[in-house]
Amino acid sequence: MVVRPFRGLRPRKDMIDKVAAKPYDVVSTEEARKEAERNPYTFYKVTRPEINFDGEVDTHSDEVILKGKEVLDNFQKEGVMILEDKPAIYVYKEEWKGYSQIGIYATFSTQEYREGKIKKHELTRKDKEDERARHVKLMQAHTGPVFLMYRSRPEIDQLIIKHTTKEPEYDYTDESGIHHTLWVVKDENEIKEIVDAFKSVDAFYIADGHHRAAAAARAAEELAKENPNHTGEEEYNFFLAVLFPHSQLHILDYNRVVKDLNGNSKEEFLKKISAKFDIEDAPNSPFKPEKKHEFGMYLDGKWYKLSAKEGTFDKNDVVSSLDVAILQNNLLNPILGIENPRTDKRINFVGGIKGVEELQRLVDSGEYTVAFALYPTSIEELLQVADEGKIMPPKSTWFEPKLKSGIIVHLM
């Protein structure tokens, strides 16, 4: 597999905690605007460029995206962000709530993505791909990294970890309590050692950022067609990502809340559920499932424990065996009438970072009628789905900690 060093554009050492920001898709325009009022150097001005305008604007218009590029260019001109003097690989460590993950910032091949060597487990939406590809082309940069993983190998893991004994370039804790440390590897022999180590790896896997990866590949194809002297070595052929060993990653539960019981009374609803699930009072409140095929359900002020019965899934099919699929195929679709959870406005999804207490709060508020707490999908399940070329149901995984934007930018 190809791992490629690059000249990263990154914040000045004393500015990292001001520039780096959460991914654009986990904050609202209003949240980003408030942060910009407090902190004029936030990277939201690049990734959420609509906040540079007063009032409502079309967030996907060329004018708005180009304003984000102008901000990025100005950050560089003003010395807020600096361009590395030579290609580098960046060793990166995130620590959060006792978990630690150590990987590398590098660029990765859009050709290997197209060939299926960089494996996915989610469907992407064409409209979102189009919008992100246009963003990449207008920005002339990859402003947010894709979250990749590889099957852990001790010799490769240790090769990367050995760089963490050196003096870091960045070492700070953000507003969410995540500790970030970054080391810059510019020695050509050390870079070659890392690059060569990954040549024997068969595949990388997308953990998070399917649309960013698809958009980078789409933009590369379009730019290649527009370039009569295309060689395949241009920067647009490689996208920004952080690559971690799978053994260090942490998936949280991804829970569901539904607005109504699809015309059923509480009693009718419970009776219909009992055909496919054993129902009992939850042993504690709020209730968090402790193993696969076990679910928490909060309804009418009470927590229940649901256990999937025999026959609710195919044990030989990894996708059918996922808890998100069991819930969808045996309850959400047939009983609550939610055929497509991607588009149905009656269902919403709550990342496990907020805890099961948030599910109870949403139902108690009256905004939703019933909530379901799930046991987290495992890394091994994700790898198996990707290896078999299959697709997980929507909102199957919530990785934490997430990758910030603005720590490193890849210019094209």
Coordinates of C-alpha atoms in Angstrom, one line a residue:
M1 CA 0.0 0.0 0.0
V2 CA 1.1 3.5 -0.8
V3 CA 2.0 5.9 2.0
R4 CA 3.3 9.2 0.8
P5 CA 5.0 12.1 2.6
F6 CA 3.9 15.6 1.8
R7 CA 4.5 19.2 2.7
G8 CA 1.8 19.9 5.3
L9 CA 0.4 23.3 5.9
R10 CA -0.1 23.5 9.7
P11 CA -0.6 26.0 12.5
R12 CA 2.4 27.7 14.1
K13 CA 3.3 25.9 17.3
D14 CA 1.7 28.5 19.6
M15 CA -1.5 28.7 17.5
I16 CA -2.4 25.0 17.3
D17 CA -5.0 25.1 20.1
K18 CA -6.7 28.2 18.5
V19 CA -6.7 26.9 14.9
A20 CA -7.6 23.2 15.2
A21 CA -11.4 22.6 15.2
K22 CA -13.9 19.7 15.2
P23 CA -14.9 18.2 11.9
Y24 CA -17.3 20.5 9.9
D25 CA -20.1 17.9 10.0
V26 CA -20.4 17.6 13.8
V27 CA -21.1 21.3 14.5
S28 CA -23.9 23.5 13.3
T29 CA -23.3 26.9 11.5
E30 CA -24.5 28.6 14.6
E31 CA -22.0 26.7 16.9
A32 CA -19.2 27.5 14.4
R33 CA -20.2 31.2 14.3
K34 CA -20.1 31.5 18.1
E35 CA -16.6 30.0 18.2
A36 CA -15.4 32.4 15.5
E37 CA -16.7 35.3 17.5
R38 CA -14.7 34.1 20.5
N39 CA -11.6 33.0 18.4
P40 CA -10.8 34.7 15.1
Y41 CA -8.3 31.9 14.2
T42 CA -10.7 29.0 14.3
F43 CA -10.5 26.6 11.3
Y44 CA -14.3 26.7 11.1
K45 CA -13.7 29.8 9.0
V46 CA -12.3 27.5 6.4
T47 CA -14.5 24.4 6.8
R48 CA -17.6 26.3 7.6
P49 CA -17.0 29.3 5.4
E50 CA -20.6 30.5 5.6
I51 CA -19.7 32.0 9.0
N52 CA -17.6 34.6 7.2
F53 CA -20.8 36.2 5.9
D54 CA -23.5 38.1 7.7
G55 CA -26.9 36.6 7.5
E56 CA -28.1 33.6 5.4
V57 CA -26.0 32.4 2.4
D58 CA -26.0 29.3 0.2
T59 CA -23.4 27.2 2.1
H60 CA -22.5 25.3 -1.1
S61 CA -22.1 28.2 -3.4
D62 CA -18.7 28.9 -5.1
E63 CA -18.6 32.3 -3.5
V64 CA -18.8 30.9 0.0
I65 CA -16.3 28.1 -0.6
L66 CA -13.8 30.5 -2.2
K67 CA -14.1 32.7 0.8
G68 CA -12.9 29.7 2.9
K69 CA -10.0 29.4 0.5
E70 CA -9.2 33.1 1.0
V71 CA -9.2 32.6 4.8
L72 CA -6.8 29.7 4.4
D73 CA -4.5 31.7 2.1
N74 CA -4.5 34.6 4.6
F75 CA -3.7 32.2 7.5
Q76 CA -0.6 31.3 5.4
K77 CA 0.3 34.8 4.4
E78 CA -0.1 36.1 8.0
G79 CA 2.1 33.2 9.4
V80 CA -0.8 31.7 11.4
M81 CA -0.2 28.5 9.4
I82 CA 3.2 27.5 7.9
L83 CA 4.1 25.3 5.0
E84 CA 6.6 22.6 5.8
D85 CA 9.9 23.2 4.1
K86 CA 10.1 19.6 2.8
P87 CA 7.9 16.5 2.6
A88 CA 7.2 14.9 5.9
I89 CA 5.2 12.2 7.7
Y90 CA 3.5 13.2 10.9
V91 CA 3.2 10.8 13.8
Y92 CA 0.1 11.6 15.7
K93 CA -1.3 10.5 19.1
E94 CA -4.7 11.0 20.6
E95 CA -5.5 10.2 24.2
W96 CA -9.0 10.3 25.6
K97 CA -10.6 8.7 28.7
G98 CA -7.8 6.2 29.1
Y99 CA -7.7 5.3 25.4
S100 CA -4.7 6.0 23.2
Q101 CA -4.2 5.7 19.5
I102 CA -1.0 6.4 17.6
G103 CA -0.8 6.7 13.9
I104 CA 0.5 8.8 11.0
Y105 CA -0.7 11.8 9.0
A106 CA 0.3 11.1 5.3
T107 CA -1.3 11.2 1.9
F108 CA -2.9 8.1 0.3
S109 CA -3.6 7.0 -3.3
T110 CA -6.9 7.8 -4.9
Q111 CA -6.1 5.1 -7.4
E112 CA -5.9 2.5 -4.6
Y113 CA -9.2 3.8 -3.4
R114 CA -10.7 3.2 -6.8
E115 CA -9.2 -0.2 -7.0
G116 CA -10.8 -1.2 -3.7
K117 CA -7.5 -1.6 -1.8
I118 CA -8.7 1.2 0.5
K119 CA -11.9 -0.6 1.7
K120 CA -15.2 1.0 2.7
H121 CA -18.1 -0.3 4.7
E122 CA -20.7 2.5 4.1
L123 CA -22.6 3.7 1.1
T124 CA -22.1 7.3 0.0
R125 CA -24.6 9.8 -1.4
K126 CA -23.8 11.2 -4.8
D127 CA -25.1 14.7 -4.0
K128 CA -22.8 14.8 -1.0
E129 CA -19.9 13.4 -3.0
D130 CA -20.5 16.1 -5.7
E131 CA -20.5 18.9 -3.1
R132 CA -17.3 17.7 -1.3
A133 CA -15.5 17.1 -4.6
R134 CA -16.3 20.7 -5.7
H135 CA -15.1 21.9 -2.3
V136 CA -11.7 20.1 -2.8
K137 CA -11.3 21.6 -6.3
L138 CA -12.2 25.1 -5.3
M139 CA -10.1 25.0 -2.1
Q140 CA -7.2 23.4 -4.0
A141 CA -6.7 21.5 -0.7
H142 CA -7.8 18.6 1.4
T143 CA -8.8 20.5 4.6
G144 CA -10.1 17.5 6.6
P145 CA -8.4 14.1 7.0
V146 CA -10.0 10.8 6.2
F147 CA -9.8 8.3 9.2
L148 CA -8.1 5.1 8.0
M149 CA -6.9 2.0 9.8
Y150 CA -4.8 -1.0 9.0
R151 CA -4.7 -4.5 10.5
S152 CA -2.3 -4.0 13.4
R153 CA 1.2 -5.5 12.9
P154 CA 3.6 -5.2 15.9
E155 CA 6.6 -4.4 13.8
I156 CA 4.8 -1.5 12.0
D157 CA 3.1 -0.3 15.2
Q158 CA 6.5 -0.2 17.0
L159 CA 8.1 1.6 14.1
I160 CA 5.7 4.4 14.5
I161 CA 5.6 4.4 18.3
K162 CA 9.4 4.8 18.5
H163 CA 9.0 8.4 17.1
T164 CA 7.0 9.4 20.2
T165 CA 10.1 9.4 22.4
K166 CA 11.3 12.5 20.6
E167 CA 10.4 16.1 21.3
P168 CA 6.8 16.8 19.9
E169 CA 5.9 19.7 17.7
Y170 CA 2.4 19.9 19.3
D171 CA 1.3 18.9 22.7
Y172 CA -2.1 20.2 23.9
T173 CA -5.4 19.2 25.3
D174 CA -8.5 20.5 23.6
E175 CA -11.9 21.7 24.9
S176 CA -13.3 18.1 24.8
G177 CA -10.5 16.8 27.0
I178 CA -8.7 15.0 24.1
H179 CA -4.9 15.2 24.4
H180 CA -3.2 15.7 21.0
T181 CA 0.5 15.1 20.4
L182 CA 2.3 15.4 17.0
W183 CA 5.8 14.7 15.9
V184 CA 7.2 15.8 12.5
V185 CA 9.3 13.2 10.7
K186 CA 11.4 14.8 8.0
D187 CA 14.5 12.6 7.9
E188 CA 14.5 10.9 4.5
N189 CA 15.8 7.6 5.9
E190 CA 13.1 7.5 8.6
I191 CA 10.4 8.4 6.1
K192 CA 11.6 5.6 3.8
E193 CA 11.5 3.2 6.7
I194 CA 7.8 4.0 7.3
V195 CA 6.9 4.1 3.6
D196 CA 8.6 0.7 2.9
A197 CA 7.0 -0.9 6.0
F198 CA 3.5 -0.4 4.5
K199 CA 4.3 -1.7 1.1
S200 CA 3.7 -5.2 2.4
V201 CA 0.2 -4.3 3.8
D202 CA -2.6 -5.6 1.6
A203 CA -5.3 -3.1 2.4
F204 CA -6.3 0.0 4.4
Y205 CA -9.9 0.5 5.7
I206 CA -12.0 3.6 6.1
A207 CA -13.1 4.0 9.7
D208 CA -14.7 7.4 9.1
G209 CA -14.8 9.9 6.3
H210 CA -16.3 7.8 3.4
H211 CA -17.6 11.0 1.7
R212 CA -14.2 12.7 2.0
A213 CA -12.4 9.8 0.4
A214 CA -15.0 9.4 -2.4
A215 CA -14.8 13.2 -3.1
A216 CA -11.0 13.2 -3.2
A217 CA -11.1 10.3 -5.8
R218 CA -13.8 12.2 -7.8
A219 CA -11.9 15.4 -7.7
A220 CA -8.7 13.6 -8.8
E221 CA -10.4 12.1 -11.8
E222 CA -11.8 15.4 -12.9
L223 CA -8.5 17.2 -12.4
A224 CA -6.7 14.5 -14.4
K225 CA -9.1 15.0 -17.3
E226 CA -8.5 18.7 -17.2
N227 CA -4.7 18.3 -17.2
P228 CA -3.2 17.4 -20.6
N229 CA 0.2 16.6 -18.9
H230 CA -1.2 14.4 -16.2
T231 CA 1.4 11.9 -14.9
G232 CA -0.3 10.4 -11.8
E233 CA 2.2 11.9 -9.4
E234 CA 0.4 15.3 -9.0
E235 CA -0.7 16.1 -5.5
Y236 CA -4.4 15.8 -6.4
N237 CA -3.9 12.1 -6.9
F238 CA -3.3 11.7 -3.1
F239 CA -5.7 12.5 -0.3
L240 CA -5.1 13.5 3.3
A241 CA -5.7 10.9 6.0
V242 CA -4.6 9.7 9.4
L243 CA -3.8 5.9 9.5
F244 CA -4.1 4.0 12.8
P245 CA -3.7 0.3 13.7
H246 CA -7.1 -1.3 14.2
S247 CA -6.2 -2.7 17.6
Q248 CA -6.0 0.8 19.1
L249 CA -9.3 2.2 17.9
H250 CA -12.5 2.5 19.9
I251 CA -16.1 2.3 18.6
L252 CA -18.9 3.6 20.7
D253 CA -22.6 2.7 20.5
Y254 CA -24.8 4.5 18.0
N255 CA -28.3 4.7 19.4
R256 CA -31.8 5.4 17.9
V257 CA -34.7 7.5 18.9
V258 CA -38.1 7.4 17.2
K259 CA -40.9 10.0 17.2
D260 CA -44.0 7.7 17.4
L261 CA -45.1 4.1 17.6
N262 CA -46.5 4.0 14.1
G263 CA -50.1 4.0 15.2
N264 CA -49.6 1.2 17.8
S265 CA -50.7 1.5 21.4
K266 CA -48.0 0.8 24.0
E267 CA -49.6 -2.7 24.6
E268 CA -49.8 -3.5 20.9
F269 CA -46.2 -2.4 20.4
L270 CA -44.9 -4.5 23.2
K271 CA -46.8 -7.5 22.0
K272 CA -45.5 -7.2 18.4
I273 CA -41.9 -6.9 19.8
S274 CA -42.3 -10.0 21.8
A275 CA -42.5 -12.1 18.7
K276 CA -38.8 -11.4 17.9
F277 CA -37.4 -10.3 21.2
D278 CA -37.5 -11.5 24.8
I279 CA -38.6 -8.6 26.9
E280 CA -37.9 -8.0 30.6
D281 CA -37.6 -5.1 32.9
A282 CA -34.1 -3.6 32.7
P283 CA -31.9 -4.5 35.7
N284 CA -30.9 -0.8 36.1
S285 CA -31.9 2.6 34.9
P286 CA -30.8 3.9 32.5
F287 CA -29.9 0.7 30.9
K288 CA -26.8 0.2 28.7
P289 CA -26.5 -3.2 26.9
E290 CA -23.7 -5.4 28.1
K291 CA -23.3 -7.8 25.2
K292 CA -24.1 -8.4 21.5
H293 CA -27.8 -9.0 20.6
E294 CA -29.0 -7.3 23.7
F295 CA -30.8 -3.9 23.5
G296 CA -32.1 -1.3 25.9
M297 CA -35.5 0.3 25.2
Y298 CA -36.9 3.3 26.9
L299 CA -40.6 3.8 26.6
D300 CA -43.2 5.6 28.8
G301 CA -40.7 6.4 31.6
K302 CA -39.4 2.8 31.8
W303 CA -36.3 0.9 30.7
Y304 CA -36.6 -2.6 29.2
K305 CA -34.0 -5.2 28.2
L306 CA -34.6 -6.8 24.8
S307 CA -32.8 -10.0 23.7
A308 CA -32.9 -11.1 20.1
K309 CA -34.6 -14.5 19.7
E310 CA -33.4 -17.4 17.5
G311 CA -34.1 -16.8 13.9
T312 CA -33.9 -13.0 14.0
F313 CA -30.6 -13.1 12.0
D314 CA -28.4 -15.3 9.9
K315 CA -25.4 -16.4 12.0
N316 CA -23.4 -17.0 8.8
D317 CA -23.9 -13.4 7.5
V318 CA -21.9 -10.7 9.2
V319 CA -24.2 -7.9 8.2
S320 CA -27.4 -9.7 9.2
S321 CA -25.7 -10.5 12.6
L322 CA -25.0 -6.8 13.4
D323 CA -27.1 -5.5 16.2
V324 CA -28.0 -2.4 14.1
A325 CA -29.3 -4.8 11.4
I326 CA -31.2 -7.0 13.9
L327 CA -33.0 -3.9 15.3
Q328 CA -33.8 -2.5 11.8
N329 CA -35.0 -5.8 10.2
N330 CA -37.1 -7.1 13.2
L331 CA -38.4 -3.9 14.8
L332 CA -37.8 -0.5 13.2
N333 CA -38.9 -1.6 9.7
P334 CA -41.7 -4.2 10.3
I335 CA -43.3 -2.6 13.5
L336 CA -42.4 1.1 13.3
G337 CA -42.5 1.4 9.5
I338 CA -39.0 2.9 9.1
E339 CA -38.0 1.3 5.8
N340 CA -35.1 3.7 5.1
P341 CA -33.4 5.1 8.2
R342 CA -31.3 7.3 6.0
T343 CA -34.3 9.4 4.8
D344 CA -37.1 8.8 7.3
K345 CA -37.6 11.9 9.4
R346 CA -39.2 10.0 12.2
I347 CA -35.9 8.5 13.4
N348 CA -32.8 10.1 14.7
F349 CA -29.4 8.9 15.8
V350 CA -27.5 9.6 19.0
G351 CA -23.8 8.9 19.3
G352 CA -22.7 7.0 22.4
I353 CA -20.5 9.9 23.4
K354 CA -23.7 11.5 24.8
G355 CA -24.5 8.4 26.9
V356 CA -27.8 6.6 27.3
E357 CA -29.0 9.4 29.6
E358 CA -29.4 11.5 26.5
L359 CA -31.9 8.9 25.1
Q360 CA -34.0 9.1 28.3
R361 CA -33.9 12.9 28.2
L362 CA -35.1 13.0 24.6
V363 CA -38.0 10.7 25.3
D364 CA -38.9 12.4 28.5
S365 CA -38.9 15.8 26.7
G366 CA -41.8 14.5 24.5
E367 CA -39.8 15.1 21.3
Y368 CA -39.5 11.3 20.9
T369 CA -41.7 8.4 22.0
V370 CA -39.2 5.5 22.2
A371 CA -35.4 5.1 22.3
F372 CA -33.1 2.1 21.7
A373 CA -29.7 1.7 23.2
L374 CA -27.3 -0.7 21.3
Y375 CA -24.2 -2.6 22.0
P376 CA -21.3 -1.1 20.0
T377 CA -20.3 -2.7 16.6
S378 CA -16.8 -4.2 17.0
I379 CA -13.7 -3.3 14.9
E380 CA -13.5 -7.0 13.8
E381 CA -17.1 -6.9 12.5
L382 CA -16.2 -3.7 10.5
L383 CA -13.1 -5.4 9.0
Q384 CA -15.1 -8.5 8.1
V385 CA -17.8 -6.5 6.4
A386 CA -15.2 -4.5 4.4
D387 CA -13.2 -7.6 3.5
E388 CA -16.4 -9.3 2.1
G389 CA -17.2 -6.2 0.1
K390 CA -20.5 -5.7 2.0
I391 CA -22.1 -2.6 3.4
M392 CA -23.2 -1.8 6.9
P393 CA -26.6 -0.3 7.7
P394 CA -26.5 3.5 8.2
K395 CA -25.1 4.8 11.4
S396 CA -23.5 1.6 12.5
T397 CA -20.3 3.0 14.0
W398 CA -19.3 6.0 16.1
F399 CA -15.6 6.4 16.4
E400 CA -14.2 8.4 19.3
P401 CA -12.1 10.4 19.6
K402 CA -12.7 11.9 16.2
L403 CA -10.1 13.7 14.0
K404 CA -9.9 17.4 14.1
S405 CA -9.5 19.7 11.1
G406 CA -6.8 22.2 10.8
I407 CA -4.0 20.3 12.4
I408 CA -2.5 19.5 9.0
V409 CA -3.8 20.6 5.6
H410 CA -2.8 19.0 2.3
L411 CA -2.4 21.6 -0.5
M412 CA -2.8 20.5 -4.1

